[in-house]
């Protein structure tokens, strides 16, 4: 087989797995297995830029929305994140930023656990929750408002009184480890679908058509960003200050997030959170670092699928998968 054919086969295989993962919430392979193939794809594309096809997973976010739900076009696109798998990748990320902004000796980053759930956008108008959507393919998501309204951690009305006319809050819906264990025990007792991991359980639950079922599943939420905000609202200079503002309006953010400086700060935070990983009541698969100064974020901009001002430092693979009688289980 030619190398070019191998590349096209990789695109097809990855797209098949993306569909299983994002659309059906039913992955056939583990995330690290997917990541290895995806990195090979990126290497081939870097070596042969003229081979890149528009349906390549490097050119898009997620997969198409499910047709059972009303679809909604996002006011501002929802992106994925580029990955770093080791300290060298992280140093290269920092170097790319410094090259874009020469002379900048100190760069602050918001460092956050990378929650293993799914991204949602929650729209508030005049303080009232009016719509919640999944990320979908980044441009168009699914309307899951009826389900998001059942998540206790998400206020239906913002606290206080001084809000922008429109504010969209973005964050991760996830299922805690205890809620996941309880759900799978119940599913087994009724011969129902057993979920591969909390991420798939959260995604499968949020995309239930019956909100009464969702309400029983104990989903949680942490915010980590925002979408559209009315033009007349003065967004602060730093990302971390805006997150504090959203917290003041009643939305929860991860208490383990911190602002860190330069590579040393990033590496120290990584070790700290890796050490805490097993005792956290929810699953994380890495750390996300985001440039804290919003003007610098704007200067760096986006690629087709991810911001240039943020990176996900993935943890080494932890899970071992097996597939038994068509039921995926994590052991
Ligand atoms: P991603 O999960 O690697 O990173 C982007 C997402 O991170 C965001 O959309 C958001 O939902 C989440 N996130 C969590 N905490 C965050 C924080 N603090 N700040 C910002 N974002 C945060 O990207 P993706 O495009 O959702 O998924 C790609 C990953 O999905 C791959 O690396 C792979 O592991 C997995 N995948 C697996 C399969 C499979 O078959 N197993 C198929 C497709 C994708």
CSV table of C-alpha atoms and ligand atoms in Angstrom, one decimal:
chain,number,residue,atom,x,y,z
A,1,UNK,CA,0.0,0.0,0.0
A,2,UNK,CA,1.3,3.5,-0.8
A,3,UNK,CA,2.0,5.9,2.0
A,4,UNK,CA,-0.7,8.2,0.6
A,5,UNK,CA,-3.2,5.4,0.7
A,6,UNK,CA,-2.2,4.6,4.3
A,7,UNK,CA,-2.9,8.3,5.1
A,8,UNK,CA,-6.4,8.1,3.5
A,9,UNK,CA,-7.1,4.9,5.4
A,10,UNK,CA,-6.1,6.6,8.6
A,11,UNK,CA,-8.5,9.5,7.9
A,12,UNK,CA,-11.3,7.0,7.3
A,13,UNK,CA,-10.5,4.9,10.4
A,14,UNK,CA,-10.3,8.0,12.7
A,15,UNK,CA,-13.5,9.3,11.4
A,16,UNK,CA,-15.3,6.0,12.0
A,17,UNK,CA,-14.0,6.1,15.6
A,18,UNK,CA,-15.0,9.8,16.0
A,19,UNK,CA,-18.5,8.9,15.0
A,20,UNK,CA,-18.7,6.1,17.5
A,21,UNK,CA,-17.3,8.3,20.2
A,22,UNK,CA,-19.0,11.7,19.6
A,23,UNK,CA,-22.3,10.7,18.0
A,24,UNK,CA,-23.1,7.3,19.4
A,25,UNK,CA,-21.2,7.7,22.8
A,26,UNK,CA,-20.0,4.2,22.2
A,27,UNK,CA,-16.2,4.1,21.5
A,28,UNK,CA,-14.7,0.9,20.1
A,29,UNK,CA,-11.1,1.8,21.2
A,30,UNK,CA,-9.5,3.6,24.1
A,31,UNK,CA,-8.6,7.3,24.0
A,32,UNK,CA,-4.8,6.5,24.0
A,33,UNK,CA,-5.3,4.1,21.1
A,34,UNK,CA,-7.1,6.9,19.2
A,35,UNK,CA,-4.5,9.4,20.2
A,36,UNK,CA,-1.6,7.3,18.8
A,37,UNK,CA,-3.3,7.1,15.4
A,38,UNK,CA,-4.2,10.8,15.4
A,39,UNK,CA,-0.6,11.7,16.1
A,40,UNK,CA,0.5,9.6,13.2
A,41,UNK,CA,-2.0,11.4,11.0
A,42,UNK,CA,-0.6,14.8,12.2
A,43,UNK,CA,3.0,13.7,11.4
A,44,UNK,CA,2.0,12.5,7.9
A,45,UNK,CA,0.2,15.8,7.3
A,46,UNK,CA,3.2,17.9,8.5
A,47,UNK,CA,5.4,15.9,6.1
A,48,UNK,CA,3.0,16.1,3.2
A,49,UNK,CA,0.8,19.3,3.5
A,50,UNK,CA,-0.6,18.7,0.0
A,51,UNK,CA,-2.2,15.4,1.1
A,52,UNK,CA,-4.5,17.0,3.7
A,53,UNK,CA,-8.1,16.3,2.9
A,54,UNK,CA,-10.9,18.5,4.2
A,55,UNK,CA,-12.6,15.6,6.0
A,56,UNK,CA,-9.4,15.0,8.0
A,57,UNK,CA,-10.0,15.1,11.8
A,58,UNK,CA,-7.2,17.7,12.0
A,59,UNK,CA,-9.5,20.1,10.0
A,60,UNK,CA,-12.5,19.9,12.2
A,61,UNK,CA,-13.9,19.7,15.8
A,62,UNK,CA,-15.8,16.6,17.0
A,63,UNK,CA,-18.5,15.2,14.7
A,64,UNK,CA,-21.9,16.2,13.4
A,65,UNK,CA,-24.7,16.6,15.9
A,66,UNK,CA,-27.3,13.9,16.4
A,67,UNK,CA,-30.5,14.4,14.4
A,68,UNK,CA,-32.8,13.5,17.3
A,69,UNK,CA,-32.2,17.0,18.8
A,70,UNK,CA,-32.9,20.4,17.4
A,71,UNK,CA,-29.6,21.7,16.1
A,72,UNK,CA,-28.3,25.2,17.0
A,73,UNK,CA,-25.6,27.2,15.3
A,74,UNK,CA,-23.2,28.6,17.9
A,75,UNK,CA,-22.9,32.4,18.0
A,76,UNK,CA,-19.1,31.9,18.5
A,77,UNK,CA,-17.5,28.6,17.3
A,78,UNK,CA,-16.6,26.0,20.0
A,79,UNK,CA,-13.0,24.7,19.6
A,80,UNK,CA,-11.1,21.6,20.6
A,81,UNK,CA,-7.6,21.8,22.1
A,82,UNK,CA,-4.2,20.8,20.8
A,83,UNK,CA,-2.3,18.3,22.8
A,84,UNK,CA,1.1,18.1,24.5
A,85,UNK,CA,2.3,14.6,25.5
A,86,UNK,CA,5.5,15.6,27.3
A,87,UNK,CA,7.5,18.5,28.7
A,88,UNK,CA,9.2,19.1,25.3
A,89,UNK,CA,5.8,19.6,23.6
A,90,UNK,CA,4.9,22.1,26.4
A,91,UNK,CA,8.2,24.0,26.0
A,92,UNK,CA,7.5,24.2,22.2
A,93,UNK,CA,4.1,25.6,22.9
A,94,UNK,CA,5.6,28.3,25.1
A,95,UNK,CA,8.3,29.0,22.5
A,96,UNK,CA,5.6,29.5,19.8
A,97,UNK,CA,4.0,32.1,22.0
A,98,UNK,CA,7.2,33.9,22.8
A,99,UNK,CA,8.1,34.1,19.1
A,100,UNK,CA,4.8,35.8,18.4
A,101,UNK,CA,5.4,38.2,21.3
A,102,UNK,CA,9.2,38.7,21.4
A,103,UNK,CA,10.5,40.3,24.6
A,104,UNK,CA,7.8,38.9,26.8
A,105,UNK,CA,9.8,37.4,29.7
A,106,UNK,CA,6.9,36.3,31.9
A,107,UNK,CA,3.8,34.7,30.7
A,108,UNK,CA,1.0,33.8,33.1
A,109,UNK,CA,-1.3,30.8,32.3
A,110,UNK,CA,-4.5,29.7,33.9
A,111,UNK,CA,-3.7,26.0,34.7
A,112,UNK,CA,-6.8,23.8,35.1
A,113,UNK,CA,-7.5,20.0,35.4
A,114,UNK,CA,-8.8,18.7,32.1
A,115,UNK,CA,-12.2,17.3,33.0
A,116,UNK,CA,-13.2,14.2,31.2
A,117,UNK,CA,-16.7,15.0,30.2
A,118,UNK,CA,-18.2,17.0,27.4
A,119,UNK,CA,-18.3,20.7,26.5
A,120,UNK,CA,-21.5,22.7,26.7
A,121,UNK,CA,-22.5,26.3,26.0
A,122,UNK,CA,-25.1,27.8,28.3
A,123,UNK,CA,-26.8,31.0,27.1
A,124,UNK,CA,-28.2,33.5,29.6
A,125,UNK,CA,-30.3,36.4,28.5
A,126,UNK,CA,-31.1,39.1,31.1
A,127,UNK,CA,-29.8,36.6,33.7
A,128,UNK,CA,-32.1,33.8,32.7
A,129,UNK,CA,-30.9,30.5,31.3
A,130,UNK,CA,-32.5,30.3,27.8
A,131,UNK,CA,-30.5,27.7,26.0
A,132,UNK,CA,-27.8,25.0,26.4
A,133,UNK,CA,-26.1,23.3,23.5
A,134,UNK,CA,-23.4,20.6,23.0
A,135,UNK,CA,-20.3,21.4,21.1
A,136,UNK,CA,-21.2,19.2,18.1
A,137,UNK,CA,-18.9,19.9,15.2
A,138,UNK,CA,-17.9,23.2,16.7
A,139,UNK,CA,-20.2,25.3,14.5
A,140,UNK,CA,-23.5,23.5,15.1
A,141,UNK,CA,-24.4,21.7,18.3
A,142,UNK,CA,-27.5,20.0,19.8
A,143,UNK,CA,-30.1,21.8,21.9
A,144,UNK,CA,-30.0,20.0,25.3
A,145,UNK,CA,-31.6,22.8,27.3
A,146,UNK,CA,-34.2,20.5,28.8
A,147,UNK,CA,-31.5,18.2,30.2
A,148,UNK,CA,-29.1,20.9,31.3
A,149,UNK,CA,-31.9,22.5,33.4
A,150,UNK,CA,-31.9,19.3,35.5
A,151,UNK,CA,-28.2,19.8,36.6
A,152,UNK,CA,-28.3,21.2,40.1
A,153,UNK,CA,-24.9,23.0,39.9
A,154,UNK,CA,-26.2,25.2,37.0
A,155,UNK,CA,-28.2,28.2,38.1
A,156,UNK,CA,-31.4,28.8,36.1
A,157,UNK,CA,-31.1,32.5,37.0
A,158,UNK,CA,-27.7,34.2,37.6
A,159,UNK,CA,-27.0,35.6,41.0
A,160,UNK,CA,-26.9,39.4,41.6
A,161,UNK,CA,-28.4,41.9,39.2
A,162,UNK,CA,-25.7,43.4,37.0
A,163,UNK,CA,-25.3,41.0,34.1
A,164,UNK,CA,-24.8,41.7,30.4
A,165,UNK,CA,-27.9,41.3,28.4
A,166,UNK,CA,-26.4,38.2,26.8
A,167,UNK,CA,-23.7,36.0,28.4
A,168,UNK,CA,-22.8,32.5,27.3
A,169,UNK,CA,-21.0,30.3,29.8
A,170,UNK,CA,-18.8,27.4,28.6
A,171,UNK,CA,-17.7,24.4,30.6
A,172,UNK,CA,-17.6,20.7,31.1
A,173,UNK,CA,-20.6,18.5,32.0
A,174,UNK,CA,-19.1,15.4,33.8
A,175,UNK,CA,-20.2,12.5,36.0
A,176,UNK,CA,-18.4,12.0,39.3
A,177,UNK,CA,-16.8,8.6,39.9
A,178,UNK,CA,-19.4,7.7,42.6
A,179,UNK,CA,-22.3,8.7,40.3
A,180,UNK,CA,-20.8,6.6,37.5
A,181,UNK,CA,-20.4,3.5,39.7
A,182,UNK,CA,-24.0,3.9,40.9
A,183,UNK,CA,-25.3,4.3,37.4
A,184,UNK,CA,-23.5,1.3,36.0
A,185,UNK,CA,-24.6,-0.9,38.9
A,186,UNK,CA,-28.2,0.2,38.2
A,187,UNK,CA,-27.8,-0.3,34.4
A,188,UNK,CA,-26.5,-3.8,35.0
A,189,UNK,CA,-29.4,-4.6,37.3
A,190,UNK,CA,-31.9,-3.8,34.6
A,191,UNK,CA,-29.8,-5.3,31.8
A,192,UNK,CA,-29.3,-1.8,30.3
A,193,UNK,CA,-26.3,-0.3,28.6
A,194,UNK,CA,-23.2,-0.3,30.7
A,195,UNK,CA,-21.0,2.7,30.1
A,196,UNK,CA,-17.3,2.4,29.2
A,197,UNK,CA,-16.3,5.4,31.4
A,198,UNK,CA,-17.7,8.5,33.1
A,199,UNK,CA,-17.1,10.6,30.0
A,200,UNK,CA,-19.3,8.3,27.9
A,201,UNK,CA,-21.9,8.1,30.7
A,202,UNK,CA,-22.0,11.9,30.9
A,203,UNK,CA,-22.3,12.3,27.2
A,204,UNK,CA,-24.9,9.5,26.9
A,205,UNK,CA,-26.9,11.0,29.7
A,206,UNK,CA,-26.9,14.6,28.5
A,207,UNK,CA,-28.2,13.3,25.2
A,208,UNK,CA,-31.2,11.4,26.6
A,209,UNK,CA,-34.5,12.5,25.1
A,210,UNK,CA,-36.2,12.1,28.5
A,211,UNK,CA,-35.1,14.8,31.0
A,212,UNK,CA,-36.5,12.7,33.9
A,213,UNK,CA,-33.8,10.1,33.3
A,214,UNK,CA,-31.1,12.8,33.2
A,215,UNK,CA,-32.3,14.3,36.5
A,216,UNK,CA,-31.6,10.9,38.2
A,217,UNK,CA,-28.1,10.6,36.8
A,218,UNK,CA,-26.3,13.2,39.0
A,219,UNK,CA,-24.4,15.2,36.4
A,220,UNK,CA,-22.0,17.9,37.5
A,221,UNK,CA,-20.6,21.0,35.8
A,222,UNK,CA,-17.5,23.2,36.0
A,223,UNK,CA,-17.1,26.3,33.9
A,224,UNK,CA,-13.9,27.1,32.0
A,225,UNK,CA,-14.8,29.8,29.5
A,226,UNK,CA,-17.4,31.8,27.8
A,227,UNK,CA,-18.9,32.5,24.3
A,228,UNK,CA,-20.9,35.5,23.2
A,229,UNK,CA,-21.1,38.4,25.6
A,230,UNK,CA,-23.0,41.7,24.9
A,231,UNK,CA,-20.6,44.2,23.3
A,232,UNK,CA,-21.2,46.8,26.0
A,233,UNK,CA,-20.0,44.6,28.8
A,234,UNK,CA,-16.4,45.4,29.9
A,235,UNK,CA,-14.6,42.0,29.8
A,236,UNK,CA,-11.7,42.2,32.3
A,237,UNK,CA,-8.1,42.0,31.1
A,238,UNK,CA,-7.4,38.6,32.4
A,239,UNK,CA,-9.2,35.3,31.8
A,240,UNK,CA,-8.9,34.4,35.5
A,241,UNK,CA,-10.8,37.6,36.4
A,242,UNK,CA,-13.6,36.8,34.0
A,243,UNK,CA,-13.9,33.3,35.5
A,244,UNK,CA,-14.2,34.9,38.9
A,245,UNK,CA,-17.0,37.1,37.6
A,246,UNK,CA,-18.8,34.1,36.3
A,247,UNK,CA,-18.4,32.4,39.7
A,248,UNK,CA,-19.9,35.4,41.3
A,249,UNK,CA,-22.9,35.0,39.1
A,250,UNK,CA,-23.4,31.5,40.6
A,251,UNK,CA,-21.5,29.1,38.2
A,252,UNK,CA,-19.0,26.6,39.7
A,253,UNK,CA,-15.4,26.5,38.5
A,254,UNK,CA,-12.8,23.9,39.5
A,255,UNK,CA,-11.3,24.9,42.9
A,256,UNK,CA,-8.0,23.2,41.8
A,257,UNK,CA,-7.4,25.8,39.0
A,258,UNK,CA,-4.5,28.2,39.5
A,259,UNK,CA,-2.6,30.9,37.7
A,260,UNK,CA,1.0,29.8,37.1
A,261,UNK,CA,4.0,31.5,35.5
A,262,UNK,CA,6.3,30.3,32.7
A,263,UNK,CA,7.4,26.7,32.1
A,264,UNK,CA,8.5,26.1,35.7
A,265,UNK,CA,5.1,27.0,37.0
A,266,UNK,CA,3.4,24.8,34.4
A,267,UNK,CA,5.6,21.8,35.2
A,268,UNK,CA,5.1,22.3,39.0
A,269,UNK,CA,1.3,22.4,38.6
A,270,UNK,CA,1.4,19.2,36.4
A,271,UNK,CA,3.2,17.3,39.1
A,272,UNK,CA,0.8,18.5,41.8
A,273,UNK,CA,-2.3,17.6,40.0
A,274,UNK,CA,-0.9,14.3,38.8
A,275,UNK,CA,-0.3,13.5,42.4
A,276,UNK,CA,-3.9,14.4,43.3
A,277,UNK,CA,-5.5,12.6,40.4
A,278,UNK,CA,-6.5,9.4,42.1
A,279,UNK,CA,-8.1,11.1,45.1
A,280,UNK,CA,-10.2,13.5,42.9
A,281,UNK,CA,-13.9,12.5,42.9
A,282,UNK,CA,-14.0,12.9,39.1
A,283,UNK,CA,-11.8,11.7,36.2
A,284,UNK,CA,-9.3,14.0,34.5
A,285,UNK,CA,-7.1,13.2,31.6
A,286,UNK,CA,-4.6,16.0,31.7
A,287,UNK,CA,-4.0,19.7,32.4
A,288,UNK,CA,-5.2,22.6,30.3
A,289,UNK,CA,-3.0,25.7,30.2
A,290,UNK,CA,-4.4,28.9,28.8
A,291,UNK,CA,-2.7,32.3,28.3
A,292,UNK,CA,-4.2,34.5,31.0
A,293,UNK,CA,-4.0,37.8,29.3
A,294,UNK,CA,-7.0,38.2,27.0
A,295,UNK,CA,-5.3,40.6,24.6
A,296,UNK,CA,-2.5,38.1,24.1
A,297,UNK,CA,-5.1,35.3,23.5
A,298,UNK,CA,-6.6,37.6,20.8
A,299,UNK,CA,-3.2,38.2,19.2
A,300,UNK,CA,-2.5,34.5,19.0
A,301,UNK,CA,-5.9,33.5,17.6
A,302,UNK,CA,-7.1,30.0,16.4
A,303,UNK,CA,-6.2,27.3,14.0
A,304,UNK,CA,-9.0,25.4,12.2
A,305,UNK,CA,-9.8,23.4,15.3
A,306,UNK,CA,-8.1,24.8,18.4
A,307,UNK,CA,-6.9,28.0,20.0
A,308,UNK,CA,-3.2,28.8,19.7
A,309,UNK,CA,-3.2,30.2,23.2
A,310,UNK,CA,-4.2,27.0,25.0
A,311,UNK,CA,-2.9,23.4,25.2
A,312,UNK,CA,-3.9,20.2,26.8
A,313,UNK,CA,-1.1,18.4,28.5
A,314,UNK,CA,-2.3,14.8,28.5
A,315,UNK,CA,-1.5,12.4,31.3
A,316,UNK,CA,0.1,9.1,30.5
A,317,UNK,CA,-2.6,6.4,29.7
A,318,UNK,CA,-4.1,4.9,32.8
A,319,UNK,CA,-7.0,2.8,31.7
A,320,UNK,CA,-6.8,-0.7,30.3
A,321,UNK,CA,-9.7,-1.7,28.1
A,322,UNK,CA,-11.3,-4.9,27.2
A,323,UNK,CA,-14.4,-5.8,25.2
A,324,UNK,CA,-16.5,-8.6,26.5
A,325,UNK,CA,-19.6,-9.9,24.7
A,326,UNK,CA,-20.1,-6.5,23.1
A,327,UNK,CA,-19.9,-4.6,26.4
A,328,UNK,CA,-17.0,-2.3,26.9
A,329,UNK,CA,-15.7,-2.3,30.4
A,330,UNK,CA,-12.9,-0.4,32.1
A,331,UNK,CA,-10.7,-2.5,34.4
B,1,LIG,P1,-10.1,17.1,23.9
B,1,LIG,O1,-11.0,16.4,24.9
B,1,LIG,O2,-8.8,16.5,23.8
B,1,LIG,O3,-10.0,18.6,24.4
B,1,LIG,C1,-11.0,19.6,24.2
B,1,LIG,C2,-12.1,19.5,25.2
B,1,LIG,O4,-11.5,19.5,26.5
B,1,LIG,C3,-13.0,20.7,25.3
B,1,LIG,O5,-14.0,20.7,24.2
B,1,LIG,C4,-13.6,20.5,26.6
B,1,LIG,O6,-14.8,19.7,26.5
B,1,LIG,C5,-12.6,19.7,27.4
B,1,LIG,N1,-12.1,20.4,28.6
B,1,LIG,C6,-12.0,19.7,29.8
B,1,LIG,N2,-11.5,20.6,30.7
B,1,LIG,C7,-11.3,21.7,30.1
B,1,LIG,C8,-10.7,23.0,30.6
B,1,LIG,N3,-10.4,23.2,31.8
B,1,LIG,N4,-10.6,24.0,29.7
B,1,LIG,C9,-11.0,23.8,28.4
B,1,LIG,N5,-11.5,22.6,27.9
B,1,LIG,C10,-11.6,21.6,28.7
B,1,LIG,O7,-10.7,17.3,22.6
B,1,LIG,P2,-11.9,16.6,21.9
B,1,LIG,O8,-11.9,17.1,20.5
B,1,LIG,O9,-13.2,16.8,22.7
B,1,LIG,O10,-11.6,15.1,21.9
B,1,LIG,C11,-10.4,14.6,21.4
B,1,LIG,C12,-10.1,13.4,22.3
B,1,LIG,O11,-11.2,12.5,22.3
B,1,LIG,C13,-8.9,12.6,21.7
B,1,LIG,O12,-7.7,13.1,22.3
B,1,LIG,C14,-9.3,11.2,22.1
B,1,LIG,O13,-8.6,10.9,23.2
B,1,LIG,C15,-10.8,11.3,22.3
B,1,LIG,N6,-11.4,10.5,21.2
B,1,LIG,C16,-11.5,9.2,21.4
B,1,LIG,C17,-12.1,8.4,20.4
B,1,LIG,C18,-12.2,6.9,20.7
B,1,LIG,O14,-12.6,6.2,19.8
B,1,LIG,N7,-11.8,6.5,21.8
B,1,LIG,C19,-12.6,9.0,19.3
B,1,LIG,C20,-12.5,10.3,19.1
B,1,LIG,C21,-11.9,11.1,20.1
